[in-house]
mmCIF file of C-alpha atoms and ligand atoms in Angstrom:
data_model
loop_
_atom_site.group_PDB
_atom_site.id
_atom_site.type_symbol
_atom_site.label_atom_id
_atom_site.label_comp_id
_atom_site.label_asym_id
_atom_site.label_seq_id
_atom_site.Cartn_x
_atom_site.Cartn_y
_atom_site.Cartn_z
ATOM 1 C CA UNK A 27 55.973 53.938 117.402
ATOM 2 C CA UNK A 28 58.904 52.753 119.363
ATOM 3 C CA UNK A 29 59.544 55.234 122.401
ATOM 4 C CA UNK A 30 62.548 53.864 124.361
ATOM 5 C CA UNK A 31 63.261 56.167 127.851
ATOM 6 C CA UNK A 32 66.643 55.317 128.486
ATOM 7 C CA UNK A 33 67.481 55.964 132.335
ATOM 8 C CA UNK A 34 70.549 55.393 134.721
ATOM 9 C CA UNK A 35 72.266 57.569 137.028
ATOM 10 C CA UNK A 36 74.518 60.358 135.582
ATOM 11 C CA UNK A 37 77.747 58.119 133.674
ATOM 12 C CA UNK A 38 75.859 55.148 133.352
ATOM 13 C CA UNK A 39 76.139 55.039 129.701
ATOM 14 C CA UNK A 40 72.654 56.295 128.537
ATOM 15 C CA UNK A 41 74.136 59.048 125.817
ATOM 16 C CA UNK A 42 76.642 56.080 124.472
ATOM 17 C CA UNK A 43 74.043 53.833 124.005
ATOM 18 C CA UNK A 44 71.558 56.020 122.800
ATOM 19 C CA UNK A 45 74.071 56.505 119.885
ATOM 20 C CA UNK A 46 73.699 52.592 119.574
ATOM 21 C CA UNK A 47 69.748 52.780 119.882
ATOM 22 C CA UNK A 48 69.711 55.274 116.613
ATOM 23 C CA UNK A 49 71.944 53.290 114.194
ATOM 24 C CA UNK A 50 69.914 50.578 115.071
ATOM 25 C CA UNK A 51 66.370 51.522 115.256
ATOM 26 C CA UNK A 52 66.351 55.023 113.439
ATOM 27 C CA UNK A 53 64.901 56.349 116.427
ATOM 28 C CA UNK A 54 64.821 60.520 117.100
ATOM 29 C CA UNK A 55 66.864 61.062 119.958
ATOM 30 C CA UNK A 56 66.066 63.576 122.503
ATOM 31 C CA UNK A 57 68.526 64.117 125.421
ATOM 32 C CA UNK A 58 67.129 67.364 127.846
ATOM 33 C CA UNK A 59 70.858 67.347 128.607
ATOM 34 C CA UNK A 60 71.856 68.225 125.249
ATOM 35 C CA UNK A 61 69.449 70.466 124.816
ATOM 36 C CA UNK A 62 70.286 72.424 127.742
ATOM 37 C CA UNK A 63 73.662 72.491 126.578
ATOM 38 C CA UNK A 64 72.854 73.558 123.100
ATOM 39 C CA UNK A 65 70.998 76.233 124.937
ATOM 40 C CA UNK A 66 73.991 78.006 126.569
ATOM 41 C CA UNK A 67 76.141 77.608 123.807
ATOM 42 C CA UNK A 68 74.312 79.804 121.795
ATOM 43 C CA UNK A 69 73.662 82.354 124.781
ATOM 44 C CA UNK A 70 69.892 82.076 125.100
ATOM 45 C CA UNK A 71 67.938 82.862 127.724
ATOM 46 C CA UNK A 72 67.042 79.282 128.758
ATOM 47 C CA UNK A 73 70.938 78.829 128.647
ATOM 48 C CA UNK A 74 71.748 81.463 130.745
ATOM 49 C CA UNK A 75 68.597 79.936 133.246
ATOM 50 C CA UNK A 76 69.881 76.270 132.953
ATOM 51 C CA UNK A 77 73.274 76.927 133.802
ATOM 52 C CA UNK A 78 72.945 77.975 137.329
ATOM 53 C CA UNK A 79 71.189 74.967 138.167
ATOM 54 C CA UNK A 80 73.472 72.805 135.855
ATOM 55 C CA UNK A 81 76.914 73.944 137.494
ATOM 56 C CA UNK A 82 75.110 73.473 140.723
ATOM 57 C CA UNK A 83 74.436 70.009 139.702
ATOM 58 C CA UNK A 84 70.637 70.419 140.375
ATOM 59 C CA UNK A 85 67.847 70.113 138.750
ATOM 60 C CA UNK A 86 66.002 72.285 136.232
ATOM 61 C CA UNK A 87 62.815 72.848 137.129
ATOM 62 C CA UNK A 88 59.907 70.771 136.399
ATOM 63 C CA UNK A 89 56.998 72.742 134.593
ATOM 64 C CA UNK A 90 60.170 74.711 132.539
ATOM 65 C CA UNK A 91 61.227 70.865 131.825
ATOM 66 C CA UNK A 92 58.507 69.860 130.530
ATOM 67 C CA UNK A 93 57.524 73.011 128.219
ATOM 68 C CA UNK A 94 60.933 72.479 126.979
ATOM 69 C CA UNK A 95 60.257 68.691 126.040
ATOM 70 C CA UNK A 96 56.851 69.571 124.713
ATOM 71 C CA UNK A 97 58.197 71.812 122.275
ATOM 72 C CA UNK A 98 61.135 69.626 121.314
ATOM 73 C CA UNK A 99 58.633 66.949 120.172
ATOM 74 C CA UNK A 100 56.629 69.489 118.474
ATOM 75 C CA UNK A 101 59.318 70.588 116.539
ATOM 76 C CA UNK A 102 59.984 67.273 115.108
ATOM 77 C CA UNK A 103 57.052 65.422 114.858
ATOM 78 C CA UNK A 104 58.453 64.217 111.258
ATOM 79 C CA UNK A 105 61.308 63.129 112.369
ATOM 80 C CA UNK A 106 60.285 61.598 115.370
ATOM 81 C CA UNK A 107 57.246 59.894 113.893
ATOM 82 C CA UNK A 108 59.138 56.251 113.471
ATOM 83 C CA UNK A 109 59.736 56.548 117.727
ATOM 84 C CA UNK A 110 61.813 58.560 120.044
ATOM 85 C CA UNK A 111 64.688 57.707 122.528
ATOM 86 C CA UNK A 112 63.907 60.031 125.756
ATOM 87 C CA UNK A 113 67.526 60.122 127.523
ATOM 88 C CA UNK A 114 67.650 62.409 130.491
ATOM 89 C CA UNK A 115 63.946 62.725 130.551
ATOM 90 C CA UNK A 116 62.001 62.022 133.067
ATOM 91 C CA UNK A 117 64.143 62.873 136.065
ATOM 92 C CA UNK A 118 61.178 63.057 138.433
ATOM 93 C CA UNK A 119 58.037 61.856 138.895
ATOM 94 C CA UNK A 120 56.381 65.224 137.827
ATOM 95 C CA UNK A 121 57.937 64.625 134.709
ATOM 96 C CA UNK A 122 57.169 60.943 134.205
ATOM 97 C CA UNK A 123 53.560 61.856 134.633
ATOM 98 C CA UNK A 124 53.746 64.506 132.487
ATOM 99 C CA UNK A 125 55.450 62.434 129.589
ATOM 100 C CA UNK A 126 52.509 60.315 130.076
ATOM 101 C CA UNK A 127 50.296 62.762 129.385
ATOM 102 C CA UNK A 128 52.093 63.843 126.461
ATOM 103 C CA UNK A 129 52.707 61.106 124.756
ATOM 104 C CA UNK A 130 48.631 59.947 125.169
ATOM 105 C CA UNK A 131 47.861 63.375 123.689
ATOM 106 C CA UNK A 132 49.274 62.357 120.630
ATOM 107 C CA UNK A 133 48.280 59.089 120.378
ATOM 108 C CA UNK A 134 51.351 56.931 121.694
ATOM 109 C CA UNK A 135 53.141 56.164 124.701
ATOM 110 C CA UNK A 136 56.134 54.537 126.088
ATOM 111 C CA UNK A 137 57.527 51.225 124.453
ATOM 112 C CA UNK A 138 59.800 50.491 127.663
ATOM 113 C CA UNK A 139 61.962 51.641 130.008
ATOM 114 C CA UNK A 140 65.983 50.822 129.797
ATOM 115 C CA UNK A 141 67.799 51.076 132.686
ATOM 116 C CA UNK A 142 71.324 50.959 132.879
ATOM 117 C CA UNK A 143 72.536 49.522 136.755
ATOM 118 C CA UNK A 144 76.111 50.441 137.326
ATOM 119 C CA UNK A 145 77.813 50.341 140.777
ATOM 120 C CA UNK A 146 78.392 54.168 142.205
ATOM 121 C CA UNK A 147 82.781 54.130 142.035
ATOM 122 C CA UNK A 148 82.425 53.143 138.246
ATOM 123 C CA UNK A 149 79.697 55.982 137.876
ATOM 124 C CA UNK A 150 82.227 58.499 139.716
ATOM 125 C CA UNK A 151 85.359 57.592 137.347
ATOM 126 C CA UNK A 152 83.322 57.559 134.397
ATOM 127 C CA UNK A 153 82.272 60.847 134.975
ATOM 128 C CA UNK A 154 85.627 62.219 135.819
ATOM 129 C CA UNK A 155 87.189 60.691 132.956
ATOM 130 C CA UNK A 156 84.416 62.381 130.835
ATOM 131 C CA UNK A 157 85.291 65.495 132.325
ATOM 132 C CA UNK A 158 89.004 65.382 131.427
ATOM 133 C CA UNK A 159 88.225 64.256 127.917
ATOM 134 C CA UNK A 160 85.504 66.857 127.060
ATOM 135 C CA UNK A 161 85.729 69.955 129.513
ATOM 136 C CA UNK A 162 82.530 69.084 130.065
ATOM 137 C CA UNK A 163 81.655 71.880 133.091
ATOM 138 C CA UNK A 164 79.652 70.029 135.737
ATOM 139 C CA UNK A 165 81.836 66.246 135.171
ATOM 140 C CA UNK A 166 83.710 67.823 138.133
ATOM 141 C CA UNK A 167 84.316 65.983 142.037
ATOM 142 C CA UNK A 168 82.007 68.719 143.302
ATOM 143 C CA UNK A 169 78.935 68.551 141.124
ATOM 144 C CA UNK A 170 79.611 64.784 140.170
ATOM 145 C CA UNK A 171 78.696 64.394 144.425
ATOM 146 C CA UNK A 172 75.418 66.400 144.357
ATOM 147 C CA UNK A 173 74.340 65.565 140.662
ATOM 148 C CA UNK A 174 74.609 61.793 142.628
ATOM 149 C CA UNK A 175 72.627 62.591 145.052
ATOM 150 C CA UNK A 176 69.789 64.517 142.867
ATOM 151 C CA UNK A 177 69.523 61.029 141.230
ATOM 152 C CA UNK A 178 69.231 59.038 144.400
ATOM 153 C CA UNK A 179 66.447 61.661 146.250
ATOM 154 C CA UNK A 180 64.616 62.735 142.541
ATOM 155 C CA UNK A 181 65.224 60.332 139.694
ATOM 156 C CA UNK A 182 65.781 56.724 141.080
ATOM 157 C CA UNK A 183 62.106 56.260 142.633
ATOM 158 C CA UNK A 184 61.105 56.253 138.900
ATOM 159 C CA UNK A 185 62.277 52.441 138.484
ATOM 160 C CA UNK A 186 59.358 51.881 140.624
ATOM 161 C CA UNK A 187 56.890 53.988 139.448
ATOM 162 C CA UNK A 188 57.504 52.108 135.687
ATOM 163 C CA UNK A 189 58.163 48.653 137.295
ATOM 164 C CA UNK A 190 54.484 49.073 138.560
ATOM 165 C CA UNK A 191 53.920 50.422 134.963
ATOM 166 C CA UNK A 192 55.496 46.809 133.800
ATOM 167 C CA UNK A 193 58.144 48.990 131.952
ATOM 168 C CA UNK A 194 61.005 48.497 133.225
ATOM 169 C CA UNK A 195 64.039 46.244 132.329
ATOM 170 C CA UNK A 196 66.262 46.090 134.140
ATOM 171 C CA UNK A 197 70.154 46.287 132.077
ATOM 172 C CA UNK A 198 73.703 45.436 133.461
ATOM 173 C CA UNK A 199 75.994 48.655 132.322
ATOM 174 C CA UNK A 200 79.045 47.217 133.562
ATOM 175 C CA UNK A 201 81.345 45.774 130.924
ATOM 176 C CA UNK A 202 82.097 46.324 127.132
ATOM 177 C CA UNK A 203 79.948 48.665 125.418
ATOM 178 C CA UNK A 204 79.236 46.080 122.613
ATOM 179 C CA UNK A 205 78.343 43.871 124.795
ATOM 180 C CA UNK A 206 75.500 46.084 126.982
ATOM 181 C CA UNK A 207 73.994 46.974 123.663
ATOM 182 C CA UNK A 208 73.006 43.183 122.672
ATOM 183 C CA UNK A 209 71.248 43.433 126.249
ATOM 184 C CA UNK A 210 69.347 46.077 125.823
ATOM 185 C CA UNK A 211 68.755 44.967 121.858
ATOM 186 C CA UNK A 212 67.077 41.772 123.703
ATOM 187 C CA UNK A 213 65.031 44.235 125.677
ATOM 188 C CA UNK A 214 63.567 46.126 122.636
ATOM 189 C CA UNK A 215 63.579 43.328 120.583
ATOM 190 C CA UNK A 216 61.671 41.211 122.757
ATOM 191 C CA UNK A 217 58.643 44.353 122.284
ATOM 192 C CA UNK A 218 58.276 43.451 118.213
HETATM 193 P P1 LIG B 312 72.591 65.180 131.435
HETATM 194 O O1 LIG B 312 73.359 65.586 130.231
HETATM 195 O O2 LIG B 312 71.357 64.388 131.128
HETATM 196 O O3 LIG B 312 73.457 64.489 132.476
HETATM 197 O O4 LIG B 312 72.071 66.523 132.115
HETATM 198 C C1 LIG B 312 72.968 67.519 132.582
HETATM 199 C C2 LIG B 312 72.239 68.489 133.499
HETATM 200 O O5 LIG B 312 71.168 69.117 132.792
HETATM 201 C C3 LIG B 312 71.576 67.869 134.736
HETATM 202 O O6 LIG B 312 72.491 67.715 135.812
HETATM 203 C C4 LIG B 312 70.471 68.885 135.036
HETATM 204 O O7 LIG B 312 71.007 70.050 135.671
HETATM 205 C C5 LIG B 312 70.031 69.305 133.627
HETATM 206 N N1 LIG B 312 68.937 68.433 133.119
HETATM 207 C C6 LIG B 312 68.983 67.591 132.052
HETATM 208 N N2 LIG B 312 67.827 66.947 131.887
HETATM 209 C C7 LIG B 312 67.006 67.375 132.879
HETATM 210 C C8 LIG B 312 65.669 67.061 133.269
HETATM 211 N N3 LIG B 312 64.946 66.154 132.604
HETATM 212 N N4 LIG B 312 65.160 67.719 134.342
HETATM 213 C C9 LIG B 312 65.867 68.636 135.023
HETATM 214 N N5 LIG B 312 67.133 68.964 134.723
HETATM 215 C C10 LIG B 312 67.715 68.332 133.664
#
């Protein structure tokens, strides 16, 4: 199996080039975020829960997280038996662990870690621009700032817990979209 986590700060790319990552690799993608969104779409419960910590642009919480993810992979164990792309998941170290733990209960475990690096302005207009081109509810100034800051406090230590892991590579997300992809193809090519 091929299991790609594909991490970055909020705008740094990961849902466009998990697009990529599919065509290419005929991976199963999972993205918490879509999920989530999915979720209150449809008026669920979990929709209704997610969304007050969504518009706040924090975090939903861990253990409810990771039930969610277990289940998603349950779900779709066909589907996701060639390898899955985890984008949005982990956020925290909680959930890293617990992904570990997952993934080892069923026999596999992470190929590598992809992580898109781009500068905090470009993250900021990205996410904007996103927001005027989707309506996408929490690409707004307010929640872009604390969604920002959730990353730096919560999600960024991660690079180090999977660079001691020897997971971690390390990928420049500033330029043409083409052009990122054949960086990261190098990454998960260089695993065959
Ligand atoms: P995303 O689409 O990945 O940017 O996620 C949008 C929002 O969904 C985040 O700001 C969080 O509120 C929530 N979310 C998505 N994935 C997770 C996760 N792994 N852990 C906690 N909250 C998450």
């Amino acid at each position: 199996m091929l299991n790609i986590v594909i991490f970055g700060a909020p705008g740094s790319g990961k849902g466009t080039q998990s697009d990529n990552l599919i065509k290419t690799y005929g991976l199963f993608h999972i993205s918490t975020g879509d999920v989530l969104r999915d979720n209150i779409k449809r008026g669920t419960e979990l929709g209704a829960t997610a969304k007050a910590y969504m518009d706040k642009g924090q975090l939903i919480p861990d253990d409810l997280m990771i039930s969610i993810l277990a289940d998603v992979l349950d779900a779709n164990r066909e589907a996701a038996a060639p390898g899955v792309i985890f984008d949005g998941f982990p956020r925290t170290i909680a959930q890293a662990e617990a992904l570990d733990t997952m993934l080892a209960e069923r026999g596999t475990a992470i190929s590598t870690v992809v992580g898109l690096e781009v500068p905090e302005e470009e993250l900021i207009e990205r996410i904007l621009l996103r927001g005027k081109l989707t309506g996408r509810s929490d690409d707004n100034m307010e929640t872009v700032k604390s969604r920002l800051d959730v990353y730096h406090n919560q999600t960024a230590p991660l690079q180090e817990y999977y660079k001691a892991k020897g997971l971690y590579q390390a990928i420049n997300g500033l330029g043409k979209i083409e052009e990122i992809f054949a960086d990261i193809q190098k990454a998960v090519d260089k695993l065959r």
